[in-house]
XYZ file of C-alpha atoms in Angstrom:
438
model
C -7.550 -7.666 -17.422
C -6.106 -8.347 -14.005
C -5.105 -5.405 -11.879
C -1.394 -4.622 -11.923
C 0.223 -4.797 -8.486
C 3.118 -2.651 -7.359
C 6.168 -4.565 -6.135
C 8.347 -1.532 -5.462
C 8.836 2.031 -6.629
C 12.258 3.593 -6.156
C 14.362 6.475 -7.358
C 17.594 5.593 -9.162
C 20.477 8.044 -8.850
C 23.818 8.138 -10.711
C 26.194 5.754 -8.913
C 28.677 8.578 -8.338
C 28.475 12.337 -8.125
C 28.413 14.196 -11.434
C 29.481 17.748 -12.199
C 26.806 20.364 -11.651
C 25.820 21.911 -14.989
C 22.890 23.173 -17.012
C 21.971 22.012 -20.494
C 20.713 24.538 -23.039
C 17.536 23.450 -24.859
C 17.209 24.395 -28.518
C 14.033 25.623 -30.178
C 13.630 22.087 -31.536
C 13.750 20.689 -27.985
C 11.353 23.297 -26.634
C 8.678 22.231 -29.100
C 8.685 18.793 -27.443
C 8.180 19.502 -23.745
C 5.783 16.581 -23.386
C 5.925 12.974 -22.242
C 6.117 10.028 -24.629
C 5.081 6.529 -23.532
C 6.011 3.173 -25.046
C 6.128 -0.470 -24.010
C 8.270 -3.419 -25.135
C 7.648 -7.117 -24.583
C 10.003 -10.021 -23.871
C 9.543 -13.778 -23.607
C 10.004 -15.315 -20.122
C 13.640 -14.881 -19.052
C 15.976 -17.531 -17.644
C 16.202 -15.669 -14.358
C 13.881 -14.635 -11.604
C 12.002 -11.356 -11.769
C 13.970 -10.150 -8.754
C 17.254 -10.847 -10.554
C 16.060 -9.001 -13.667
C 15.125 -5.964 -11.558
C 18.515 -5.939 -9.820
C 20.298 -6.085 -13.186
C 18.209 -3.164 -14.432
C 18.754 -1.049 -11.323
C 22.502 -1.567 -11.420
C 22.693 -0.765 -15.137
C 20.742 2.464 -14.640
C 23.003 3.611 -11.806
C 25.983 3.305 -14.138
C 24.099 4.736 -17.121
C 23.097 7.966 -15.392
C 26.699 8.870 -14.721
C 26.903 9.461 -18.472
C 23.271 10.553 -18.923
C 23.317 12.884 -15.927
C 20.931 15.216 -17.781
C 18.244 12.498 -17.779
C 18.550 12.355 -14.002
C 18.062 16.138 -13.817
C 15.019 18.422 -13.941
C 13.557 21.140 -16.164
C 14.011 24.639 -14.770
C 13.720 28.214 -16.067
C 16.855 29.276 -17.923
C 19.300 31.505 -16.063
C 19.679 33.640 -19.210
C 15.991 33.876 -20.144
C 13.330 32.864 -17.617
C 10.809 32.378 -20.448
C 12.788 29.380 -21.678
C 13.501 26.033 -20.059
C 16.805 24.253 -19.608
C 17.930 21.072 -17.854
C 19.504 21.340 -14.428
C 21.785 18.295 -14.045
C 21.137 18.115 -10.317
C 21.158 14.332 -9.883
C 17.549 14.286 -8.642
C 17.126 10.835 -10.162
C 14.761 8.725 -12.230
C 11.661 6.852 -11.028
C 11.821 3.076 -11.586
C 9.001 0.651 -10.827
C 8.758 -3.130 -10.501
C 5.247 -4.525 -10.900
C 3.373 -7.776 -11.485
C 0.129 -8.685 -13.222
C -1.777 -11.928 -13.765
C -2.489 -10.836 -17.349
C -0.839 -13.136 -19.867
C 0.789 -12.071 -23.111
C -1.755 -14.114 -25.073
C -4.594 -12.059 -23.569
C -3.278 -8.799 -25.029
C -4.022 -9.687 -28.636
C -2.028 -7.853 -31.284
C 0.996 -6.565 -29.369
C 2.009 -3.880 -31.868
C -1.359 -2.132 -31.630
C -1.660 0.708 -29.094
C -4.706 0.038 -26.935
C -6.131 0.752 -23.464
C -4.924 -2.637 -22.155
C -1.326 -1.431 -22.473
C -1.872 1.318 -19.916
C -1.396 -1.193 -17.085
C 2.289 -1.281 -17.998
C 2.642 2.433 -17.232
C 0.203 2.281 -14.295
C 2.747 3.558 -11.764
C 4.605 6.035 -13.979
C 2.611 9.103 -13.003
C 3.271 11.023 -9.815
C 0.387 11.556 -7.418
C -1.221 14.971 -8.019
C 1.107 15.419 -10.988
C -1.051 18.113 -12.546
C -0.470 20.263 -9.475
C 3.295 19.720 -9.356
C 5.790 22.287 -10.511
C 7.613 21.190 -13.623
C 10.963 21.472 -11.808
C 9.856 18.621 -9.524
C 8.871 16.177 -12.285
C 11.381 13.457 -13.219
C 12.357 13.436 -16.890
C 12.204 9.648 -17.093
C 10.014 6.920 -15.574
C 10.557 3.187 -16.154
C 8.309 0.242 -15.252
C 9.354 -3.418 -15.514
C 6.330 -5.716 -15.207
C 6.189 -9.482 -14.918
C 3.137 -10.968 -16.643
C 1.223 -14.023 -15.495
C 2.917 -16.174 -18.146
C 6.387 -15.096 -16.987
C 6.950 -12.695 -19.884
C 8.247 -9.189 -19.201
C 6.956 -5.776 -20.234
C 9.430 -2.891 -20.207
C 7.686 0.498 -20.348
C 9.126 3.988 -20.350
C 7.681 7.459 -20.013
C 10.162 10.201 -20.841
C 10.094 13.898 -21.582
C 10.630 14.236 -25.314
C 12.593 17.478 -24.954
C 15.533 15.418 -23.628
C 16.002 12.980 -26.519
C 14.647 12.278 -29.985
C 14.077 8.797 -31.372
C 17.637 8.385 -32.648
C 19.096 9.353 -29.266
C 16.587 7.098 -27.467
C 17.820 4.231 -29.639
C 21.410 4.855 -28.465
C 20.297 5.312 -24.846
C 18.503 1.988 -24.985
C 21.479 0.228 -26.601
C 23.693 1.499 -23.787
C 21.201 0.378 -21.149
C 20.930 -3.101 -22.669
C 24.729 -3.457 -22.839
C 25.122 -2.485 -19.186
C 22.547 -5.075 -18.101
C 24.786 -7.631 -19.859
C 27.796 -6.362 -17.857
C 29.305 -4.863 -21.011
C 30.550 -1.332 -21.647
C 28.816 1.690 -23.149
C 28.134 1.438 -26.892
C 28.005 5.184 -27.625
C 28.988 8.018 -25.307
C 26.234 10.685 -25.205
C 26.893 14.329 -26.056
C 23.972 16.529 -24.894
C 25.408 19.867 -26.111
C 22.634 21.397 -28.255
C 24.299 24.757 -28.936
C 24.877 23.662 -32.553
C 21.122 24.200 -32.960
C 21.074 27.618 -31.305
C 19.263 30.424 -33.140
C 21.361 33.126 -34.771
C 21.512 36.656 -33.377
C 19.936 38.422 -35.132
C 17.675 35.735 -36.634
C 17.807 35.286 -40.427
C 14.619 33.821 -41.928
C 15.397 32.992 -45.553
C 12.556 30.586 -46.410
C 8.798 30.264 -45.892
C 8.132 27.592 -43.268
C 4.899 25.783 -43.999
C 5.858 23.092 -41.488
C 5.013 25.471 -38.621
C 2.022 27.496 -37.461
C 2.091 30.614 -35.345
C 0.925 29.920 -31.787
C -2.529 30.591 -30.465
C -3.397 31.640 -26.938
C -3.706 27.983 -25.923
C -0.211 27.039 -27.164
C 2.381 27.170 -24.398
C 5.244 25.157 -25.861
C 7.738 27.950 -25.257
C 6.393 29.160 -21.962
C 7.628 27.904 -18.612
C 4.623 25.823 -17.662
C 4.808 25.871 -13.907
C 1.668 23.871 -13.209
C 0.851 21.528 -16.046
C 0.749 17.887 -17.000
C 3.002 17.894 -20.072
C 1.791 14.654 -21.616
C 0.875 14.152 -25.255
C -2.905 14.231 -25.726
C -4.638 10.925 -25.376
C -6.841 9.379 -28.070
C -9.969 11.293 -28.963
C -13.429 9.978 -28.218
C -14.714 9.772 -31.777
C -11.851 7.783 -33.260
C -10.334 4.386 -32.739
C -6.840 3.068 -33.262
C -6.490 0.918 -36.366
C -3.721 -1.174 -37.924
C -3.309 -1.463 -41.697
C -0.770 -4.154 -42.561
C 1.312 -3.717 -45.709
C 2.882 -6.983 -46.796
C 6.302 -7.019 -48.475
C 4.540 -7.770 -51.790
C 2.182 -4.809 -51.320
C 5.144 -2.469 -50.756
C 6.895 -3.814 -53.874
C 3.739 -3.125 -55.887
C 3.588 0.437 -54.537
C 7.154 1.024 -55.714
C 6.377 -0.435 -59.139
C 3.381 1.902 -59.452
C 5.532 4.916 -58.561
C 8.444 3.979 -60.838
C 6.546 2.301 -63.654
C 6.385 5.259 -66.061
C 10.043 6.172 -65.622
C 9.336 9.641 -64.246
C 11.152 8.761 -60.998
C 14.633 7.256 -60.951
C 14.262 5.704 -57.547
C 12.314 5.874 -54.312
C 12.685 4.467 -50.811
C 10.170 2.363 -48.935
C 9.466 5.296 -46.624
C 8.867 7.725 -49.486
C 6.415 5.531 -51.362
C 4.536 4.397 -48.230
C 4.406 7.957 -46.890
C 2.965 9.240 -50.163
C 0.252 6.569 -50.105
C -0.637 7.267 -46.436
C -0.873 10.983 -47.226
C -3.255 10.342 -50.103
C -5.371 7.761 -48.271
C -5.753 9.634 -45.002
C -6.537 12.984 -46.632
C -9.162 11.539 -48.979
C -10.731 9.485 -46.180
C -11.076 12.669 -44.115
C -13.245 14.113 -46.929
C -11.311 17.351 -47.203
C -12.743 19.957 -49.579
C -10.961 19.959 -52.939
C -9.394 23.390 -52.487
C -8.082 22.659 -48.979
C -4.317 22.157 -48.646
C -3.277 18.954 -46.885
C 0.099 19.040 -45.124
C 1.949 15.890 -44.095
C 4.801 16.364 -41.628
C 7.547 13.781 -41.119
C 10.666 13.951 -38.926
C 13.988 14.283 -40.771
C 17.298 13.735 -38.989
C 19.347 16.948 -39.215
C 22.489 15.508 -37.586
C 24.366 15.184 -40.887
C 22.590 18.018 -42.675
C 23.805 20.923 -40.570
C 27.275 22.488 -40.919
C 29.268 21.583 -38.928
C 27.621 18.208 -38.417
C 26.338 17.099 -35.017
C 28.876 14.996 -33.091
C 28.601 11.228 -32.814
C 26.379 10.430 -29.842
C 24.446 13.715 -30.078
C 21.812 13.408 -27.354
C 19.059 15.881 -27.946
C 16.409 16.557 -30.578
C 17.681 16.798 -34.141
C 14.607 15.387 -35.884
C 12.933 18.376 -37.497
C 9.733 18.370 -39.564
C 9.979 17.902 -43.301
C 6.703 18.415 -45.124
C 4.737 17.702 -48.276
C 1.757 19.856 -49.317
C -0.967 19.474 -51.924
C -4.625 20.304 -52.339
C -7.157 17.558 -51.764
C -7.985 17.776 -55.474
C -4.360 17.043 -56.392
C -4.229 14.101 -53.995
C -7.253 12.591 -55.743
C -6.125 13.234 -59.310
C -2.330 13.060 -59.668
C -0.366 9.862 -60.244
C 1.638 8.179 -57.497
C 5.018 9.396 -58.709
C 3.966 13.045 -58.267
C 3.196 12.534 -54.574
C 6.366 10.501 -54.003
C 8.328 13.350 -55.604
C 6.749 15.828 -53.182
C 7.855 13.652 -50.253
C 11.383 13.505 -51.700
C 11.410 17.297 -52.034
C 10.331 17.527 -48.395
C 13.531 15.738 -47.406
C 15.829 17.401 -49.948
C 14.916 20.989 -49.023
C 16.329 20.460 -45.516
C 19.882 21.653 -46.038
C 21.907 23.709 -43.561
C 20.523 27.030 -44.775
C 16.903 25.881 -44.508
C 17.409 24.278 -41.081
C 19.041 27.444 -39.702
C 16.167 29.489 -41.119
C 13.605 27.209 -39.445
C 15.321 27.500 -36.054
C 15.374 31.292 -36.436
C 11.696 31.278 -37.461
C 10.902 29.464 -34.213
C 12.983 31.985 -32.272
C 10.941 34.871 -33.688
C 7.473 33.305 -33.829
C 7.557 30.773 -30.962
C 5.608 28.531 -33.310
C 4.241 24.995 -33.246
C 4.105 22.237 -35.886
C 1.559 22.984 -38.625
C -1.922 22.498 -37.180
C -4.326 23.237 -40.063
C -5.417 20.232 -42.178
C -2.245 18.380 -41.262
C -0.933 15.227 -39.646
C 2.477 13.897 -38.625
C 3.962 10.623 -39.849
C 6.458 8.890 -37.540
C 8.600 6.092 -39.022
C 9.276 4.111 -35.843
C 10.297 1.026 -37.784
C 13.471 2.766 -38.991
C 14.692 3.472 -35.445
C 15.407 -0.174 -34.632
C 13.982 0.152 -31.129
C 13.428 -3.603 -30.831
C 16.890 -4.763 -31.910
C 18.704 -4.702 -28.568
C 19.226 -7.646 -26.253
C 18.922 -7.160 -22.517
C 20.319 -9.644 -20.038
C 16.820 -11.137 -19.785
C 16.350 -11.575 -23.544
C 15.572 -10.073 -26.931
C 12.618 -7.859 -27.762
C 9.452 -9.351 -29.174
C 8.167 -5.924 -30.215
C 7.866 -2.294 -29.173
C 4.819 -0.051 -29.521
C 3.471 3.324 -28.375
C 0.951 2.969 -25.555
C -1.566 5.330 -27.186
C -1.898 7.181 -30.478
C -2.491 10.910 -30.355
C -5.000 12.257 -32.897
C -3.026 13.691 -35.794
C -0.210 11.146 -35.500
C 0.355 8.154 -37.771
C 3.009 5.574 -36.878
C 4.781 3.219 -39.267
C 5.696 0.189 -37.151
C 7.424 -3.076 -38.091
C 5.098 -5.818 -39.307
C 4.877 -9.163 -37.492
C 8.232 -10.952 -37.512
C 6.767 -13.986 -39.285
C 5.141 -11.833 -41.989
C 7.461 -8.859 -42.461
C 6.209 -5.707 -44.091
C 4.934 -2.715 -42.162
C 2.034 -1.871 -39.858
C 0.426 1.534 -40.346
C -1.047 2.573 -37.015
C -3.461 5.501 -36.965
C -6.590 6.823 -35.354
C -9.607 7.565 -37.510
C -13.384 7.497 -37.017
C -15.059 4.244 -38.085
C -16.675 5.838 -41.126
C -13.275 6.880 -42.521
C -11.031 3.889 -41.903
C -12.572 1.704 -44.654
C -11.897 4.360 -47.282
C -8.378 4.839 -45.963
C -7.671 1.106 -46.048
C -9.066 0.707 -49.573
C -6.829 3.437 -50.967
C -3.791 2.101 -49.086
C -4.206 -1.325 -50.693
C -4.794 -0.134 -54.280
C -2.255 -1.395 -56.827
């Protein structure tokens, strides 16, 4: 691949002064103090690259008046120096324009995270970042790259503690609208106090979705000198795509509903159950080991009172399904789908409050033992917006962290879903065989 060349690297500030304030971070937010990277692709626009950049810069200046917290920095809390909060100090966001001779056709399957995609975030890391204090690191980096064929790549690197996937979707919709010289779609509300722990904490449920921290876990500490980026792919595994056609998904549902023991099931529930079974068996877990699958559930409408429209924070909390490896091998599909459904249904207001209080007491992390997390990106609609330079072709993570499985949209001409995961070569064939069983 051709080397990506920097055109310019600037800092975008809100177009007008914003009120000085600090944003409280909930225990949900504090478990996500790490950077997430993704890239989207567009066909060649009917404008010059310079014009596209100017439209983006102007839109961001207007956007950060409303998203002033994204233009701020993480700092120790004034109330508790062991916690972090966002100082809305208007320090700005790093935005890059770049060019490469690489053509879209040279990248192969665009929805598959791979090393070639790293060129589109090539300038989104600060020099000597690992030595920087966290208060000096921008919370958002953006790179717009023109490819050799004229197509555009729009990449972002943002600190996950600021927004979850639902809020990112609204942020992106607002950005796209402003590039089209239209108004804001949804006004953001970053007040996370609705997810504040109770005093004193009340833990009313066991919380298998979390593990107590070890000495190497620092999610709740103020990490002064650290590079808070999600781990990169491991050396022994490789990223793989398993495509599920629309017909394959229909057959999965028929298998789960065929005996009448389930009234209904969603696409996510039946696909999640099959991924859980396939991945756990492929990993050759011992029969008595308990496999835990985590999956984000939106708590915005589950808490009382409900989160406001435009809630801009993290409200996706881990639901879970658990079973022994023996059960995963022996039970029928409907049993596993039911466990996934129970993982969603148990998350009512009382359970969510208990989980937040558990985190307050234990400073825990998502379950780490014999577990993995399933992220349903396809349901976020991240590739539905239209910027002034065109509509999305697709959006994908740049890399897959070990222990994460993404459900991405299938190719537009085929439909269905792409299951994106990292497994060693000797396990992926078993995983794929079980995924495709009728």
